[in-house]
Short mmCIF file of N, CA and C in Angstrom, two decimals:
data_model
loop_
_atom_site.label_atom_id
_atom_site.label_comp_id
_atom_site.label_asym_id
_atom_site.label_seq_id
_atom_site.Cartn_x
_atom_site.Cartn_y
_atom_site.Cartn_z
N MET A 1 -6.09 19.10 14.00
CA MET A 1 -7.39 18.51 13.77
C MET A 1 -7.06 17.44 12.68
N SER A 2 -7.60 16.07 13.21
CA SER A 2 -7.31 14.71 12.59
C SER A 2 -8.63 14.41 11.70
N GLU A 3 -8.22 13.90 10.45
CA GLU A 3 -9.19 13.50 9.13
C GLU A 3 -9.33 12.11 9.32
N ILE A 4 -10.47 11.72 9.24
CA ILE A 4 -10.36 10.17 9.21
C ILE A 4 -10.74 9.66 7.41
N LYS A 5 -10.06 9.26 6.97
CA LYS A 5 -10.11 8.54 5.43
C LYS A 5 -11.11 7.55 5.78
N SER A 6 -11.80 7.53 4.69
CA SER A 6 -12.89 6.47 4.67
C SER A 6 -13.13 5.74 3.17
N ASN A 7 -12.23 6.45 1.94
CA ASN A 7 -12.53 6.08 0.59
C ASN A 7 -10.91 5.78 0.23
N SER A 8 -10.43 4.54 -0.46
CA SER A 8 -9.75 4.24 -1.30
C SER A 8 -9.93 3.82 -3.04
N SER A 9 -8.99 4.16 -3.25
CA SER A 9 -9.18 3.54 -5.08
C SER A 9 -7.88 3.19 -5.69
N ALA A 10 -7.92 2.74 -6.40
CA ALA A 10 -6.77 2.17 -7.62
C ALA A 10 -7.39 2.18 -9.06
N MET A 11 -6.37 2.82 -9.56
CA MET A 11 -6.55 2.95 -10.97
C MET A 11 -5.56 2.89 -12.13
N LEU A 12 -5.77 1.71 -12.59
CA LEU A 12 -4.55 1.05 -13.28
C LEU A 12 -4.79 1.22 -15.00
N THR A 13 -3.72 1.95 -15.21
CA THR A 13 -3.32 2.47 -16.94
C THR A 13 -2.56 1.56 -17.48
N GLY A 14 -2.93 0.66 -18.70
CA GLY A 14 -2.21 0.07 -19.19
C GLY A 14 -1.18 -0.94 -18.70
N ARG A 15 -1.21 -1.31 -17.51
CA ARG A 15 -0.21 -2.21 -16.90
C ARG A 15 1.17 -1.69 -16.55
N SER A 16 0.77 -0.50 -16.55
CA SER A 16 2.40 0.37 -16.17
C SER A 16 2.02 1.51 -15.68
N PHE A 17 0.84 1.91 -15.12
CA PHE A 17 1.00 3.18 -13.95
C PHE A 17 -0.44 3.18 -13.27
N LEU A 18 -0.07 3.19 -12.11
CA LEU A 18 -0.93 2.67 -10.85
C LEU A 18 -1.70 3.76 -10.22
N ALA A 19 -2.45 4.63 -9.76
CA ALA A 19 -2.39 5.97 -9.25
C ALA A 19 -3.54 5.24 -8.55
N LEU A 20 -3.03 5.42 -6.68
CA LEU A 20 -3.75 4.70 -5.38
C LEU A 20 -4.03 6.05 -4.80
N THR A 21 -5.21 5.89 -3.95
CA THR A 21 -5.73 6.84 -2.79
C THR A 21 -5.88 6.25 -1.87
N GLY A 22 -6.15 6.73 -0.53
CA GLY A 22 -6.35 5.95 0.52
C GLY A 22 -5.27 5.59 1.48
N ILE A 23 -3.97 5.93 1.14
CA ILE A 23 -3.04 5.19 1.20
C ILE A 23 -2.28 5.79 2.66
N ASP A 24 -1.92 5.30 3.79
CA ASP A 24 -1.55 5.59 5.32
C ASP A 24 -0.19 5.97 5.36
N GLU A 25 0.47 4.66 4.71
CA GLU A 25 1.99 4.43 4.91
C GLU A 25 2.69 3.62 3.57
N VAL A 26 3.83 4.10 3.31
CA VAL A 26 4.87 3.12 2.50
C VAL A 26 5.42 2.11 3.40
N ILE A 27 5.52 0.97 3.55
CA ILE A 27 6.00 -0.26 4.57
C ILE A 27 7.32 -0.10 3.81
N SER A 28 7.29 -0.77 2.59
CA SER A 28 8.48 -1.04 2.51
C SER A 28 8.57 -0.98 0.63
N PHE A 29 9.47 -0.81 0.10
CA PHE A 29 9.65 -0.74 -1.70
C PHE A 29 11.02 -0.86 -2.21
N ASP A 30 10.62 -1.55 -3.61
CA ASP A 30 11.89 -1.70 -4.05
C ASP A 30 11.52 -1.92 -5.83
N ASP A 31 12.22 -2.45 -6.34
CA ASP A 31 12.03 -2.18 -8.01
C ASP A 31 10.81 -3.44 -8.57
N GLU A 32 10.43 -4.69 -7.57
CA GLU A 32 9.74 -5.50 -7.91
C GLU A 32 8.92 -5.99 -7.10
N LEU A 33 8.57 -4.93 -5.95
CA LEU A 33 7.61 -4.86 -4.36
C LEU A 33 7.52 -3.65 -3.89
N VAL A 34 5.87 -3.47 -3.99
CA VAL A 34 6.04 -1.94 -3.16
C VAL A 34 4.97 -2.39 -2.22
N SER A 35 4.81 -2.41 -0.87
CA SER A 35 4.08 -2.63 0.13
C SER A 35 3.56 -1.13 0.92
N LEU A 36 2.38 -1.36 1.03
CA LEU A 36 1.46 -0.19 1.62
C LEU A 36 0.67 -0.25 2.44
N ASN A 37 0.30 0.74 3.11
CA ASN A 37 -0.85 0.39 4.11
C ASN A 37 -1.82 1.19 3.58
N SER A 38 -2.95 0.72 3.96
CA SER A 38 -4.27 1.30 3.27
C SER A 38 -5.40 0.98 4.27
N GLN A 39 -5.28 1.76 5.22
CA GLN A 39 -6.66 2.00 5.97
C GLN A 39 -6.92 0.94 6.76
N GLY A 40 -5.78 0.12 7.25
CA GLY A 40 -6.15 -1.32 7.62
C GLY A 40 -5.65 -2.47 7.14
N ALA A 41 -5.55 -2.42 5.97
CA ALA A 41 -5.02 -3.52 5.08
C ALA A 41 -3.66 -2.96 4.61
N VAL A 42 -3.12 -4.25 3.76
CA VAL A 42 -2.01 -4.45 3.39
C VAL A 42 -1.92 -4.34 2.08
N LEU A 43 -1.48 -3.34 1.00
CA LEU A 43 -1.81 -3.33 -0.31
C LEU A 43 -0.34 -3.47 -0.89
N THR A 44 0.13 -4.46 -1.55
CA THR A 44 1.22 -5.10 -2.08
C THR A 44 1.04 -5.04 -3.82
N VAL A 45 1.93 -4.43 -4.13
CA VAL A 45 2.10 -4.31 -5.96
C VAL A 45 3.25 -4.96 -6.11
N GLY A 46 3.23 -6.12 -7.26
CA GLY A 46 4.43 -6.64 -7.85
C GLY A 46 4.32 -6.44 -9.17
N GLY A 47 5.73 -6.24 -9.61
CA GLY A 47 6.12 -6.37 -10.68
C GLY A 47 7.40 -6.20 -11.14
N GLN A 48 7.83 -5.15 -12.40
CA GLN A 48 9.24 -5.44 -12.84
C GLN A 48 9.33 -3.75 -12.91
N GLY A 49 10.63 -3.44 -12.55
CA GLY A 49 11.03 -1.66 -13.18
C GLY A 49 10.32 -0.87 -12.01
N LEU A 50 9.51 -1.17 -11.28
CA LEU A 50 8.66 -0.29 -10.09
C LEU A 50 9.08 1.01 -9.70
N SER A 51 8.72 1.83 -9.27
CA SER A 51 9.37 3.16 -8.75
C SER A 51 7.70 4.21 -9.04
N ILE A 52 7.98 4.58 -7.25
CA ILE A 52 7.05 5.31 -6.86
C ILE A 52 7.70 7.23 -7.34
N VAL A 53 6.11 7.54 -8.27
CA VAL A 53 6.65 8.74 -8.90
C VAL A 53 5.89 9.96 -8.40
N LYS A 54 5.35 9.93 -7.44
CA LYS A 54 4.08 10.55 -6.87
C LYS A 54 3.86 10.05 -5.14
N LEU A 55 4.34 10.86 -4.31
CA LEU A 55 4.16 10.06 -2.63
C LEU A 55 3.68 11.46 -2.35
N SER A 56 2.11 11.32 -1.80
CA SER A 56 1.73 12.70 -0.84
C SER A 56 0.54 11.98 -0.02
N LEU A 57 1.36 11.48 1.26
CA LEU A 57 0.81 10.84 2.40
C LEU A 57 -0.43 11.51 3.17
N GLU A 58 0.02 12.90 2.84
CA GLU A 58 -0.93 13.89 3.52
C GLU A 58 -2.22 13.89 2.72
N ASN A 59 -2.34 13.62 1.72
CA ASN A 59 -3.46 13.34 0.82
C ASN A 59 -4.17 11.96 0.42
N GLY A 60 -2.90 11.26 0.99
CA GLY A 60 -3.25 9.09 0.88
C GLY A 60 -2.86 9.00 -0.53
N GLU A 61 -2.08 10.06 -1.04
CA GLU A 61 -1.95 9.38 -2.81
C GLU A 61 -0.46 8.99 -2.89
N VAL A 62 -0.53 7.77 -3.40
CA VAL A 62 0.93 6.90 -4.02
C VAL A 62 0.66 6.67 -5.87
N ASN A 63 1.46 7.15 -6.70
CA ASN A 63 1.46 6.71 -8.11
C ASN A 63 3.15 5.95 -8.53
N ILE A 64 2.56 4.74 -8.69
CA ILE A 64 3.51 3.86 -9.01
C ILE A 64 3.93 3.31 -10.80
N SER A 65 5.05 3.53 -11.34
CA SER A 65 5.04 3.31 -12.28
C SER A 65 5.90 2.37 -13.08
N GLY A 66 5.97 1.48 -14.13
CA GLY A 66 6.73 0.14 -14.42
C GLY A 66 5.57 -0.74 -14.46
N ARG A 67 6.27 -2.14 -14.81
CA ARG A 67 5.45 -3.19 -15.31
C ARG A 67 4.69 -3.79 -14.24
N ILE A 68 3.61 -3.49 -13.95
CA ILE A 68 2.61 -4.30 -12.92
C ILE A 68 2.02 -5.35 -13.03
N ASP A 69 2.41 -6.39 -12.55
CA ASP A 69 2.07 -7.74 -12.67
C ASP A 69 0.91 -8.50 -11.41
N ALA A 70 0.54 -7.63 -10.49
CA ALA A 70 0.29 -7.90 -9.18
C ALA A 70 -0.19 -6.77 -8.36
N ILE A 71 -1.62 -6.77 -8.03
CA ILE A 71 -2.31 -5.59 -7.20
C ILE A 71 -2.95 -6.72 -5.96
N VAL A 72 -2.18 -6.98 -4.71
CA VAL A 72 -3.23 -7.71 -3.52
C VAL A 72 -3.56 -6.67 -2.53
N TYR A 73 -4.41 -7.48 -1.91
CA TYR A 73 -4.92 -6.63 -0.47
C TYR A 73 -4.76 -7.66 0.13
N THR A 74 -4.33 -7.60 1.73
CA THR A 74 -4.65 -8.46 2.73
C THR A 74 -4.70 -7.91 3.93
N ASP A 75 -6.11 -8.32 4.65
CA ASP A 75 -6.23 -7.67 5.97
C ASP A 75 -5.12 -7.58 6.98
N GLU A 76 -5.16 -6.67 7.83
CA GLU A 76 -3.61 -6.50 8.43
C GLU A 76 -3.97 -7.69 9.81
N GLN A 77 -2.65 -8.32 10.19
CA GLN A 77 -2.92 -8.83 10.98
C GLN A 77 -2.67 -8.19 12.42
N PRO A 78 -3.81 -8.59 13.24
CA PRO A 78 -3.73 -8.00 14.66
C PRO A 78 -2.48 -8.16 15.09
N LYS A 79 -1.77 -7.09 16.18
CA LYS A 79 -0.87 -7.08 16.84
C LYS A 79 -0.70 -7.88 17.95
N ARG A 80 0.02 -8.77 18.37
CA ARG A 80 -0.08 -9.71 19.38
C ARG A 80 0.70 -8.89 20.66
N GLY A 81 0.22 -9.13 21.77
CA GLY A 81 1.15 -8.62 22.74
C GLY A 81 1.77 -9.52 23.39
N LEU A 82 2.70 -9.15 24.78
CA LEU A 82 3.62 -10.25 25.20
C LEU A 82 3.31 -11.30 25.56
N PHE A 83 1.83 -11.04 26.32
CA PHE A 83 1.43 -12.23 26.98
C PHE A 83 0.88 -13.25 26.16
N SER A 84 0.37 -12.63 24.83
CA SER A 84 -0.16 -14.06 23.97
C SER A 84 0.66 -14.40 23.22
N LYS A 85 2.10 -13.55 23.12
CA LYS A 85 3.28 -14.55 22.36
C LYS A 85 3.67 -15.92 23.44
N PHE A 86 3.74 -15.49 24.74
CA PHE A 86 3.98 -16.60 25.68
C PHE A 86 2.98 -17.92 26.09
N PHE A 87 2.02 -16.99 26.09
CA PHE A 87 0.79 -17.99 26.40
C PHE A 87 -0.23 -18.48 25.33
N GLY A 88 -0.10 -17.84 24.32
CA GLY A 88 -1.13 -17.81 23.36
C GLY A 88 -0.51 -18.75 22.01
#
């Protein structure tokens, strides 16, 4: 059975701990940048010494610790098909 997630949240505690819900996928991560897919948008967390301390994609939960300097949501760009790459 497939469950549709409709809510997401971000709770920042003291610029050093971020609890996220509504996360579908970890796109990439290192100690300065974490990129996540959150219900059709890309969520990027920037900072220093970042680490993912909890990851539960079944529940859509991700917790990040470290010095958090930025949290940015960006609408995901639609995927381009082969014909639009040549003719669009």
